[in-house]
mmCIF file of C-alpha atoms in Angstrom:
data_model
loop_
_atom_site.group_PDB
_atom_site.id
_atom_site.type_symbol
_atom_site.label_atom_id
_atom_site.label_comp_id
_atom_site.label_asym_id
_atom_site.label_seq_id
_atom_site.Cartn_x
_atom_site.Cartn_y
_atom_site.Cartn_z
ATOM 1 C CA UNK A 1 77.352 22.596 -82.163
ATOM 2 C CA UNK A 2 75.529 23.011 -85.375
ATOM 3 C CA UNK A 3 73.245 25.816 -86.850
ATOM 4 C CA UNK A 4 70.473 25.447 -83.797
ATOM 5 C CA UNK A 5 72.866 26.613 -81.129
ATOM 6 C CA UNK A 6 73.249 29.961 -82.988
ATOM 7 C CA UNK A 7 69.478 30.266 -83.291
ATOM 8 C CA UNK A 8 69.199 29.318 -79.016
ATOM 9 C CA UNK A 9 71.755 32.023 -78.684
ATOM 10 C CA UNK A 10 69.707 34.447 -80.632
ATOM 11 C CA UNK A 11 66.835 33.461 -79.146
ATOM 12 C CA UNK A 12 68.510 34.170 -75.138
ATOM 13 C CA UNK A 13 69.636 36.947 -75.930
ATOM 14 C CA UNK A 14 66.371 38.390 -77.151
ATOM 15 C CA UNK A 15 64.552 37.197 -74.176
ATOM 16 C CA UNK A 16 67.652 38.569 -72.071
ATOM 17 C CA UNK A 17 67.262 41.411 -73.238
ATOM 18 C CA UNK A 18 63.425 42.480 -73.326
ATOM 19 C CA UNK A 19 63.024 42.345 -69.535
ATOM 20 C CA UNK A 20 66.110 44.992 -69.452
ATOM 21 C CA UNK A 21 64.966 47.196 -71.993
ATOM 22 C CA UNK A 22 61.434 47.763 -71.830
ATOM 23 C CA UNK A 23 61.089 49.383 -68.761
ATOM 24 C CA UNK A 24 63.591 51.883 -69.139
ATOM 25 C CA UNK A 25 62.544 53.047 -72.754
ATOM 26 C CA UNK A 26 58.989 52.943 -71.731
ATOM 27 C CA UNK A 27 58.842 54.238 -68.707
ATOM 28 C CA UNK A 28 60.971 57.159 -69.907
ATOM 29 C CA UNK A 29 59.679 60.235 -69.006
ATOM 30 C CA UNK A 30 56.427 58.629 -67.702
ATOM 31 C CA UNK A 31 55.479 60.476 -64.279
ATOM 32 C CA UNK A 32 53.777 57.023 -61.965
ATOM 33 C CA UNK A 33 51.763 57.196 -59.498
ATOM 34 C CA UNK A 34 53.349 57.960 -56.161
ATOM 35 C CA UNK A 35 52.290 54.712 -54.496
ATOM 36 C CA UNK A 36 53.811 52.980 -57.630
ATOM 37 C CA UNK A 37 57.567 54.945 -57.090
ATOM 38 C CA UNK A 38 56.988 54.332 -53.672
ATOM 39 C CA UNK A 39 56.925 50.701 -53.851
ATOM 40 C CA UNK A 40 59.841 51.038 -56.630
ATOM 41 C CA UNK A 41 62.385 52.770 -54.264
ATOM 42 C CA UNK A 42 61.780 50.209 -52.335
ATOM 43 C CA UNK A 43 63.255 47.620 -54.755
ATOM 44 C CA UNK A 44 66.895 48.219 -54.867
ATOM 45 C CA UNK A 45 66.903 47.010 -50.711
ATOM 46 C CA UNK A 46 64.364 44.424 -50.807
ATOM 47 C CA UNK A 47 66.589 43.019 -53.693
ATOM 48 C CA UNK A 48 69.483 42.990 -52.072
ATOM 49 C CA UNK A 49 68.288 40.895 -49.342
ATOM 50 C CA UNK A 50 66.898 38.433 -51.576
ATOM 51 C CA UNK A 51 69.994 38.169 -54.035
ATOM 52 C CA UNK A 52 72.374 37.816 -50.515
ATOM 53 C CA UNK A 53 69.874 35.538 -48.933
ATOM 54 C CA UNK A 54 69.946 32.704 -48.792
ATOM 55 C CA UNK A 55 72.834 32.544 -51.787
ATOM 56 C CA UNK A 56 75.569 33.443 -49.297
ATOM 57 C CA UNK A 57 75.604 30.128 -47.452
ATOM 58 C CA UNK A 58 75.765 28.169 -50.649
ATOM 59 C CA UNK A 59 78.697 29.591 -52.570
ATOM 60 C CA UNK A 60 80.841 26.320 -51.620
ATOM 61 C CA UNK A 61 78.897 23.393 -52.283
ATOM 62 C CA UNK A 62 78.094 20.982 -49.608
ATOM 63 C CA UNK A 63 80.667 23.246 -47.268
ATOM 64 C CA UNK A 64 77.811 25.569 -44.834
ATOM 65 C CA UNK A 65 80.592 26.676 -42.711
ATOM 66 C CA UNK A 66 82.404 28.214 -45.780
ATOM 67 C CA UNK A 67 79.440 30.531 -46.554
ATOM 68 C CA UNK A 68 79.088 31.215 -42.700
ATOM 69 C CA UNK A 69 82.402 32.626 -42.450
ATOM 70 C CA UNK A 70 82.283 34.560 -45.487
ATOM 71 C CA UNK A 71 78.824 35.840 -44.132
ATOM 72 C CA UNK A 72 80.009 37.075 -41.115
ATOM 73 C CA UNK A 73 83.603 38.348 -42.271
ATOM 74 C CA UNK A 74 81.488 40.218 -45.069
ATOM 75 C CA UNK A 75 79.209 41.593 -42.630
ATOM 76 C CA UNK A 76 81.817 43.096 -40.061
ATOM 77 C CA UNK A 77 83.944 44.088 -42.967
ATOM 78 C CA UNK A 78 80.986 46.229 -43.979
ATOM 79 C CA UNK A 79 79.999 47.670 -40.769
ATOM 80 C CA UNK A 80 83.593 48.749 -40.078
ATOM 81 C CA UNK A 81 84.507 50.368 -43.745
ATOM 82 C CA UNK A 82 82.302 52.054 -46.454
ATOM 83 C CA UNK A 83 84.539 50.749 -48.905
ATOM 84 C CA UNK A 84 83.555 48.451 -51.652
ATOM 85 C CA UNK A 85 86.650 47.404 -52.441
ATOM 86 C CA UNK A 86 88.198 47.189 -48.997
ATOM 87 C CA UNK A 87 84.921 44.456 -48.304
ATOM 88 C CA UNK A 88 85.303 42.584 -51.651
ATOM 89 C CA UNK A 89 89.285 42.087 -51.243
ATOM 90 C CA UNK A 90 88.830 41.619 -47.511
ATOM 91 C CA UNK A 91 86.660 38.831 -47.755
ATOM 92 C CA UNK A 92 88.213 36.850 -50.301
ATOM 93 C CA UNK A 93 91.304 37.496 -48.403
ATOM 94 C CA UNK A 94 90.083 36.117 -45.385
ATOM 95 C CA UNK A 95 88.441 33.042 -46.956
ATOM 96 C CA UNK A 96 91.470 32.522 -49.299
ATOM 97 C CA UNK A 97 93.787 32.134 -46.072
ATOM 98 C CA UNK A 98 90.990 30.111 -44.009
ATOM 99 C CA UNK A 99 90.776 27.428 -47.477
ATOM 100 C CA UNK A 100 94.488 27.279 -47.512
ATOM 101 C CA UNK A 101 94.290 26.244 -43.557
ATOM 102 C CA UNK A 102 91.854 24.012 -43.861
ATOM 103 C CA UNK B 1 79.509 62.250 -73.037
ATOM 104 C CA UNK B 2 80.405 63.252 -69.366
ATOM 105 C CA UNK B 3 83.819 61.759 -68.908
ATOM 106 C CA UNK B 4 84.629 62.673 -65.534
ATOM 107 C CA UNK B 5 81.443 59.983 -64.468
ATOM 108 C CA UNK B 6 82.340 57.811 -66.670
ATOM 109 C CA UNK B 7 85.487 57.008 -64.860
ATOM 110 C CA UNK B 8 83.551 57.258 -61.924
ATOM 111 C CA UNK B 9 81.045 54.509 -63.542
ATOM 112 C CA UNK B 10 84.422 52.278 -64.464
ATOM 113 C CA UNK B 11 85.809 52.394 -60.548
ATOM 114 C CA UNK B 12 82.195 51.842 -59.508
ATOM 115 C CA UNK B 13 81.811 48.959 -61.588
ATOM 116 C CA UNK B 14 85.371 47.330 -60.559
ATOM 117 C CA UNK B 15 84.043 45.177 -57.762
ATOM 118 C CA UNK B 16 81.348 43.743 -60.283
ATOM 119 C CA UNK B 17 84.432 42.667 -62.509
ATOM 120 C CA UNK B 18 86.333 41.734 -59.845
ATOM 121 C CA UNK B 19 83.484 38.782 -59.134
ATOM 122 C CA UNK B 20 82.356 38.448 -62.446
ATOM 123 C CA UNK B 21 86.344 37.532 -63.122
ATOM 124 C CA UNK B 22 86.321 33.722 -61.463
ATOM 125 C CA UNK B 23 82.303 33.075 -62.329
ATOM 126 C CA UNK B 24 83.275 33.851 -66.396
ATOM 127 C CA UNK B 25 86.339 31.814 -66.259
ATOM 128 C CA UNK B 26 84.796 28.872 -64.795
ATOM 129 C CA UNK B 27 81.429 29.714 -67.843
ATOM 130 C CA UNK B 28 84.013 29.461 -70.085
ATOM 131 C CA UNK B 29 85.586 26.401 -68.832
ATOM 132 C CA UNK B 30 82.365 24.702 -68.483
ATOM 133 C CA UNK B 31 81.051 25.996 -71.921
ATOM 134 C CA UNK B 32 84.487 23.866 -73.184
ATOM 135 C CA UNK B 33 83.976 20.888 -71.386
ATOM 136 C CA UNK B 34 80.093 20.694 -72.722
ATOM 137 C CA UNK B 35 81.703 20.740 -75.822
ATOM 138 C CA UNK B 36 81.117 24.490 -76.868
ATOM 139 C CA UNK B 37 84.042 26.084 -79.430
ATOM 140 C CA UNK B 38 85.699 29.569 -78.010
ATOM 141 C CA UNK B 39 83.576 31.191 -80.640
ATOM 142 C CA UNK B 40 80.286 29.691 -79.248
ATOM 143 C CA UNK B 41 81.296 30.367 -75.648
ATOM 144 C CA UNK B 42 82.264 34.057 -75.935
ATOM 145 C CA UNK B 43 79.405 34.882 -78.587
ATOM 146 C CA UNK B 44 77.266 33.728 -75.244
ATOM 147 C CA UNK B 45 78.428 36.210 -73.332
ATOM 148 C CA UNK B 46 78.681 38.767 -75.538
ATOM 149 C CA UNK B 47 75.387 38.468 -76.631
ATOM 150 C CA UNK B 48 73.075 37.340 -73.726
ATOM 151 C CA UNK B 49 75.061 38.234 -70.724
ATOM 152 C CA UNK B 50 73.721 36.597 -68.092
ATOM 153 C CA UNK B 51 75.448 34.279 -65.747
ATOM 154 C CA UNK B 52 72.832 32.288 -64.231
ATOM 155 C CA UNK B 53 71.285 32.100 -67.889
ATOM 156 C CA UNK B 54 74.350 30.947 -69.058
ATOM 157 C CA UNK B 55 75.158 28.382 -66.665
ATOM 158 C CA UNK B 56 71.537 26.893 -66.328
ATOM 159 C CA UNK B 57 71.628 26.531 -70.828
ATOM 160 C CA UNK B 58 75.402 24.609 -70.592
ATOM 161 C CA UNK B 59 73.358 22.336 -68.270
ATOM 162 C CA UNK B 60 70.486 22.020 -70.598
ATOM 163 C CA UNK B 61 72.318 22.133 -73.965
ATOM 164 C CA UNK B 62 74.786 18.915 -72.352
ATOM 165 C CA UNK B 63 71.112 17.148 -71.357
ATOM 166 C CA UNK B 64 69.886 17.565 -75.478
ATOM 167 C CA UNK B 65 66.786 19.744 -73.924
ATOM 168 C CA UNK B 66 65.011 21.164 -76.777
ATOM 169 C CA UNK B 67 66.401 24.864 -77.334
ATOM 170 C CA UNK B 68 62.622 26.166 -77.140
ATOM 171 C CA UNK B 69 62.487 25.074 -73.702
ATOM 172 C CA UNK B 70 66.159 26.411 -73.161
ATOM 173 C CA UNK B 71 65.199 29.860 -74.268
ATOM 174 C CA UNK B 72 61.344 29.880 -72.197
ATOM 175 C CA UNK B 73 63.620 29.212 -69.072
ATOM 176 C CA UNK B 74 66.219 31.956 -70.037
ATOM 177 C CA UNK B 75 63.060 34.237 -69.958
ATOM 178 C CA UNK B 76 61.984 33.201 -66.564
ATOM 179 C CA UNK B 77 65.200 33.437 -64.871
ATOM 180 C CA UNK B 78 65.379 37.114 -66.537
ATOM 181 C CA UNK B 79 61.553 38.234 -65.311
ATOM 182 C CA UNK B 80 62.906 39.894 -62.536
ATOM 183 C CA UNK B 81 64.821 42.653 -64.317
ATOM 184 C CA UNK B 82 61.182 44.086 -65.381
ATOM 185 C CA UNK B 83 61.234 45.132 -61.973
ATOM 186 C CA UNK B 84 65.204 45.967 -60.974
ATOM 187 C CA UNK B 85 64.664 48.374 -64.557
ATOM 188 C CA UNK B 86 61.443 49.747 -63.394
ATOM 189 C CA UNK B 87 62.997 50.687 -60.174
ATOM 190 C CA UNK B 88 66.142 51.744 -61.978
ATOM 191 C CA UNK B 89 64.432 54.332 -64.430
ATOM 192 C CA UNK B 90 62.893 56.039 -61.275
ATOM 193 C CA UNK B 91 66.506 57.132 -60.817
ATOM 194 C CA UNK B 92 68.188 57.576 -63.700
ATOM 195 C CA UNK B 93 68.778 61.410 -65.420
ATOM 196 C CA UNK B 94 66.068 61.406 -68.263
ATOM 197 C CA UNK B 95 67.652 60.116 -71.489
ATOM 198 C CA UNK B 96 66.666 59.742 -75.227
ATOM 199 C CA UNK B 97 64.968 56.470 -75.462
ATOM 200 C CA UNK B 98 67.710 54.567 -77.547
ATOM 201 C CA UNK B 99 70.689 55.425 -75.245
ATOM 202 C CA UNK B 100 68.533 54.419 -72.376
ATOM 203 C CA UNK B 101 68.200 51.338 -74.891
ATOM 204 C CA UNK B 102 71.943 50.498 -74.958
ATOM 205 C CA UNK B 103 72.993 50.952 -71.380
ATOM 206 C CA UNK B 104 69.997 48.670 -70.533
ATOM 207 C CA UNK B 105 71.744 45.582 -71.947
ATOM 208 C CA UNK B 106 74.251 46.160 -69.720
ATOM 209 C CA UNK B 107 71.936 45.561 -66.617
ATOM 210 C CA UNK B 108 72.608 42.999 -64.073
ATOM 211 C CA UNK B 109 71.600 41.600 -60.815
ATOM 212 C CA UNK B 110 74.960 43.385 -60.115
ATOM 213 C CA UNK B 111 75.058 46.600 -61.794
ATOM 214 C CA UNK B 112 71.440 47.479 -60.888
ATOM 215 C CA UNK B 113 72.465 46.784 -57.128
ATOM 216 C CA UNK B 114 75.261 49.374 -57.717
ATOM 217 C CA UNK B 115 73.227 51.996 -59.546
ATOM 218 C CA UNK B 116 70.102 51.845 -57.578
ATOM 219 C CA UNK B 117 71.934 52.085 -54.135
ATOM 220 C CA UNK B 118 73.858 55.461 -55.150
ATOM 221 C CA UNK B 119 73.129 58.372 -52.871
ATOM 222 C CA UNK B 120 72.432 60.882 -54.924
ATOM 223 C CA UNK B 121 69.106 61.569 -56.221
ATOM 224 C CA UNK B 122 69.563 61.267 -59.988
ATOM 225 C CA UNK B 123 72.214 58.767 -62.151
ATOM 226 C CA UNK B 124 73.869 60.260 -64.940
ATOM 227 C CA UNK B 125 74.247 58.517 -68.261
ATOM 228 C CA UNK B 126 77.577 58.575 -68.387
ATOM 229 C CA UNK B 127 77.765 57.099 -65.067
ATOM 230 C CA UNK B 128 75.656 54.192 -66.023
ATOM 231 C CA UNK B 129 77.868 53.527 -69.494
ATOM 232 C CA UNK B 130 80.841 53.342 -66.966
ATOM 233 C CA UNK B 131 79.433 50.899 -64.619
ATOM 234 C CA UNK B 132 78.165 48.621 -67.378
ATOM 235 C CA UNK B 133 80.833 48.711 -69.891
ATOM 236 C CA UNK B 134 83.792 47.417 -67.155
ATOM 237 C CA UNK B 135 81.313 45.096 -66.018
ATOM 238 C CA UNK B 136 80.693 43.512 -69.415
ATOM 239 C CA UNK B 137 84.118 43.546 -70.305
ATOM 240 C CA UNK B 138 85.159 41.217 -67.572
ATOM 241 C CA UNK B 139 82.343 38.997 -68.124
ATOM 242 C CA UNK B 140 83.732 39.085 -71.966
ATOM 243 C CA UNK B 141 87.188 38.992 -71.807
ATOM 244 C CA UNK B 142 87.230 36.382 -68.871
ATOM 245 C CA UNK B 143 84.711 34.062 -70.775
ATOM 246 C CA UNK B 144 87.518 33.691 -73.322
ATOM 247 C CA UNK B 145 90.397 33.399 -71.512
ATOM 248 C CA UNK B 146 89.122 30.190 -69.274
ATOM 249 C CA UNK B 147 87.630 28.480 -72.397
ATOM 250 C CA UNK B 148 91.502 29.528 -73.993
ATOM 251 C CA UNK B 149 93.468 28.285 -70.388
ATOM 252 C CA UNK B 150 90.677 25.200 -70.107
ATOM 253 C CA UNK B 151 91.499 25.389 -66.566
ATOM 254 C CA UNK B 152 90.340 26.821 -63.323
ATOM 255 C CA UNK B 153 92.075 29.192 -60.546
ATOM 256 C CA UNK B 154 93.983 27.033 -57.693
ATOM 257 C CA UNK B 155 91.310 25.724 -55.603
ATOM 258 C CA UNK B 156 91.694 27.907 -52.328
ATOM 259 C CA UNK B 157 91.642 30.846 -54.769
ATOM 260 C CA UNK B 158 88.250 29.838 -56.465
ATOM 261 C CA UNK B 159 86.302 28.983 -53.672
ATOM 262 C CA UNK B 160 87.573 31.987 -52.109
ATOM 263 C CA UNK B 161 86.696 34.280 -55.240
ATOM 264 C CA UNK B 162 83.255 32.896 -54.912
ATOM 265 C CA UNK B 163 82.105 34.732 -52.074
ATOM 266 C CA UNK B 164 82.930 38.235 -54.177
ATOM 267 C CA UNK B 165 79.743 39.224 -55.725
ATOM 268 C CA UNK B 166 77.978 38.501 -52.363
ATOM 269 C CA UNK B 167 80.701 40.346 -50.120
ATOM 270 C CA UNK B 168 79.730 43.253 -52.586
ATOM 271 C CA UNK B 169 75.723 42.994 -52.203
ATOM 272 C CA UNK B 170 76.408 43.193 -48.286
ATOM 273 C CA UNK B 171 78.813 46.020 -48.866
ATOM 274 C CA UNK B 172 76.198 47.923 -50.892
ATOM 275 C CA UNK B 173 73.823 46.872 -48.419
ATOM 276 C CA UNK B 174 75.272 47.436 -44.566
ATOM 277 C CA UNK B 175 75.895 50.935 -45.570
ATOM 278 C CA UNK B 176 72.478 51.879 -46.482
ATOM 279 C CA UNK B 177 70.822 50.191 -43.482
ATOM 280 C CA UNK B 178 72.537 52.265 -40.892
ATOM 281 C CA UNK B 179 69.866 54.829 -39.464
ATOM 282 C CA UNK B 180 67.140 53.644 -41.896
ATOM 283 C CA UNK B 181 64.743 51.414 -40.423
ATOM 284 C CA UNK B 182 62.790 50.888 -43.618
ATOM 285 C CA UNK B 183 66.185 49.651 -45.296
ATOM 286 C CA UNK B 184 66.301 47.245 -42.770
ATOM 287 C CA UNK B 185 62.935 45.797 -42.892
ATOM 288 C CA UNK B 186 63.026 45.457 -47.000
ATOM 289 C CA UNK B 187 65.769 43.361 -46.784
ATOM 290 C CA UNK B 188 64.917 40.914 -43.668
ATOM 291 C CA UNK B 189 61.646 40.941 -45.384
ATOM 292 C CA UNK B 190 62.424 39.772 -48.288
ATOM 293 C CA UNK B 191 65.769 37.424 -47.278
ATOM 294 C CA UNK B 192 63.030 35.264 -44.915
ATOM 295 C CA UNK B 193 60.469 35.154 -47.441
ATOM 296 C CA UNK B 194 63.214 33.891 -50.632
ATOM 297 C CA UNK B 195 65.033 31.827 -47.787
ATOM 298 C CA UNK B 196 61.357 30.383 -47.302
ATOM 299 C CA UNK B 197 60.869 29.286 -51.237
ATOM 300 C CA UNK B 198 64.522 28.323 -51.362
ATOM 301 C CA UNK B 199 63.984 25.879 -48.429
ATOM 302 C CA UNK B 200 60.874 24.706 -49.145
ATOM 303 C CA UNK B 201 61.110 24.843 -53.006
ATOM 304 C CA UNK B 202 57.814 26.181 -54.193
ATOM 305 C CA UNK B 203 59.136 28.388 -56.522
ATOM 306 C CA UNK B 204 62.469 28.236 -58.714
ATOM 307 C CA UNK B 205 65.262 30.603 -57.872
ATOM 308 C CA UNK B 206 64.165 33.527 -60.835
ATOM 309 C CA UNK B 207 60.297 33.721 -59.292
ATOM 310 C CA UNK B 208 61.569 33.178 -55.820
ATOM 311 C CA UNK B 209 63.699 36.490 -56.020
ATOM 312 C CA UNK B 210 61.105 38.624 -57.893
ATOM 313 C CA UNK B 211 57.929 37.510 -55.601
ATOM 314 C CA UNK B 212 60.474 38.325 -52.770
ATOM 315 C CA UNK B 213 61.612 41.197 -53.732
ATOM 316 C CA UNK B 214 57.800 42.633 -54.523
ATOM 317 C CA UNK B 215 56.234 41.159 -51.556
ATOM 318 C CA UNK B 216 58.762 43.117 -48.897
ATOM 319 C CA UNK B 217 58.249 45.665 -51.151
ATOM 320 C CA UNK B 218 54.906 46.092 -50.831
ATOM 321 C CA UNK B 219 54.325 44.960 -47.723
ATOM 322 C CA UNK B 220 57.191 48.050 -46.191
ATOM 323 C CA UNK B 221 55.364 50.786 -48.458
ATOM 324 C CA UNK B 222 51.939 49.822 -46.789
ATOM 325 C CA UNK B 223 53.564 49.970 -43.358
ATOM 326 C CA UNK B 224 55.178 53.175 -44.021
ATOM 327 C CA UNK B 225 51.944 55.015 -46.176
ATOM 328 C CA UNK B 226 49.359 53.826 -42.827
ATOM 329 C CA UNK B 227 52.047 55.157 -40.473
ATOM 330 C CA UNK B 228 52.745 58.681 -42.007
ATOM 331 C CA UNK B 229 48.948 58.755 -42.737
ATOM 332 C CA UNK B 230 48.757 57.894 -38.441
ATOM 333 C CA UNK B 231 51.371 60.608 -38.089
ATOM 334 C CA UNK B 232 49.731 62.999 -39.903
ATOM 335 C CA UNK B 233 46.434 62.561 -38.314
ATOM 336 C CA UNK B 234 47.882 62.766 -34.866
ATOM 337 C CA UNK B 235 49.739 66.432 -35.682
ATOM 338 C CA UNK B 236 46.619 67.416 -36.870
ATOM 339 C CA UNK B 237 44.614 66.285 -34.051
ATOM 340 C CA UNK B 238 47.073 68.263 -31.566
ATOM 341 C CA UNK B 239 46.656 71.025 -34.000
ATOM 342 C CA UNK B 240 43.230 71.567 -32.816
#
């Protein structure tokens, strides 16, 4: 790669990083209105949903059932332990085993 | 420096490397195939640290696209972390501005997920630097080593390994729904409404999350504002 990749790279990373740093610099300190943090505590769920959904089914190309399974193992993992780890390890263990099956 | 949360931060963050581990070894893979040196590779995730960004520029960098464009669509999938920092800063302990300024590179789909679902009412600094730093260092380190190894995990392993990250979102998510009917509805809310741009493919994968993610949002906060406003009313009615 010549001299233009490093300026692409520079040029990511700036536009990387604005969108992270802005808002927590500027907003720093800055009381909003409470209809504003209202709608901002909502975020962090309403995320969540949309980073899972519809992603999940997809992690295996072309393979539905894979991301169904992991779905639902993640799912039950989660409703029966609070722990991270314990969900994380428990699902790749499951769909490691189920891959090596079939 | 409050190391006592720091460490809490690092075992936080250790699900985030633990899926970050098999999506920066295949980066770096890829990044070699596409022709990229080990230098090139890992100075990419050093310095932007972004997966999707990452991926999507191999993609475009291997089709000749002209690195203007490359950058604009870095920017576009990255528009959504206006709002995951905007929501973040409501939480996090007041900070001088330029420390705020460092631990902010480290945000990510992932660590903001992590940070913004905590239970307790403020985040510490030291917390943050915790969750970000093992986070970034797996996304580092692992960048290197599978442009070094050049190849991938054992199949079964990698497609296993690729369900992590979203067996984590669930596990931060589940949790937080139990009891909380408002928790519930943000997320349905906005999983239907992404799952509807995904499907029908009005809007690319960046916008599709943010206008989501707003959307439920908004939509919840209205429901919730009229209803307490109903509530209110209705107490004060029976007042009288």
């Amino acid at each position: 790669m010549g001299a233009w990749y490093w300026w692409t790279l520079i040029g990511m990373a700036i536009v990387t990083y604005i969108p992270r740093a802005v808002p927590l610099t500027f907003l720093e300190g800055k009381e909003l209105p409470p209809v504003v943090s209202g709608v901002l505590r909502n975020i962090p769920y309403a995320v969540l949903g949309a980073l899972i959904f519809p992603a999940i089914l997809y992690v295996q190309e072309g393979n539905l059932l894979f991301g169904l399974i992991g779905t639902i193992v993640a799912f039950t993992l989660a409703i029966l332990f609070s722990n991270l780890m314990v969900i994380v390890l428990g699902t790749i263990g499951v769909l490691a085993i189920y891959s090596l099956l079939f | 420096m409050n190391k006592n949360s720091f460490v809490l931060g690092l075992k936080a963050g250790l699900s985030i490397a633990i899926g970050y581990f098999p999506v920066a070894l295949t980066f770096g893979l890829l990044a070699k195939t596409s022709g990229l040196s080990i230098w090139e590779a890992t100075a990419m995730s050093i310095f932007v640290y972004a997966g999707a960004s990452q991926y999507m520029s191999l993609t475009l960098i291997s089709k000749g696209v002209d690195p203007i464009l490359i950058v604009l669509n870095t920017f576009v999938l990255n528009i959504r972390h206006f709002l995951m920092t905007a929501a973040l800063n409501e939480k996090m302990q007041s900070e001088k501005r330029w420390i705020k300024g460092i631990y902010a590179f480290g945000i990510t789909d992932e660590s903001f997920s992590v940070l913004a679902t905590r239970k307790e009412e403020k985040i510490g600094t030291s917390f943050a630097f915790g969750v970000a730093l093992i986070a970034y260092s797996s996304w580092v380190v692992f960048t290197a080593v599978g442009h070094v190894i050049g190849a991938n995990l054992p199949q079964f392993l990698q497609a296993a390994m690729s369900i992590a990250l979203y067996a984590m979102f669930v596990g931060l998510l589940v949790p937080s729904m139990r009891g909380n009917r408002k928790v519930v509805m943000l997320a349905l809310i906005a999983a239907v409404i992404n799952g509807f741009f995904y499907w029908t493919g009005i809007l690319s994968t960046g916008w599709s999350i943010l206008v989501a993610t707003l959307a439920s949002s908004i939509f919840v906060e209205i429901i919730y504002v009229r209803h307490e406003n109903r509530k209110r009313i209705s107490e004060k009615l029976k007042g009288v």
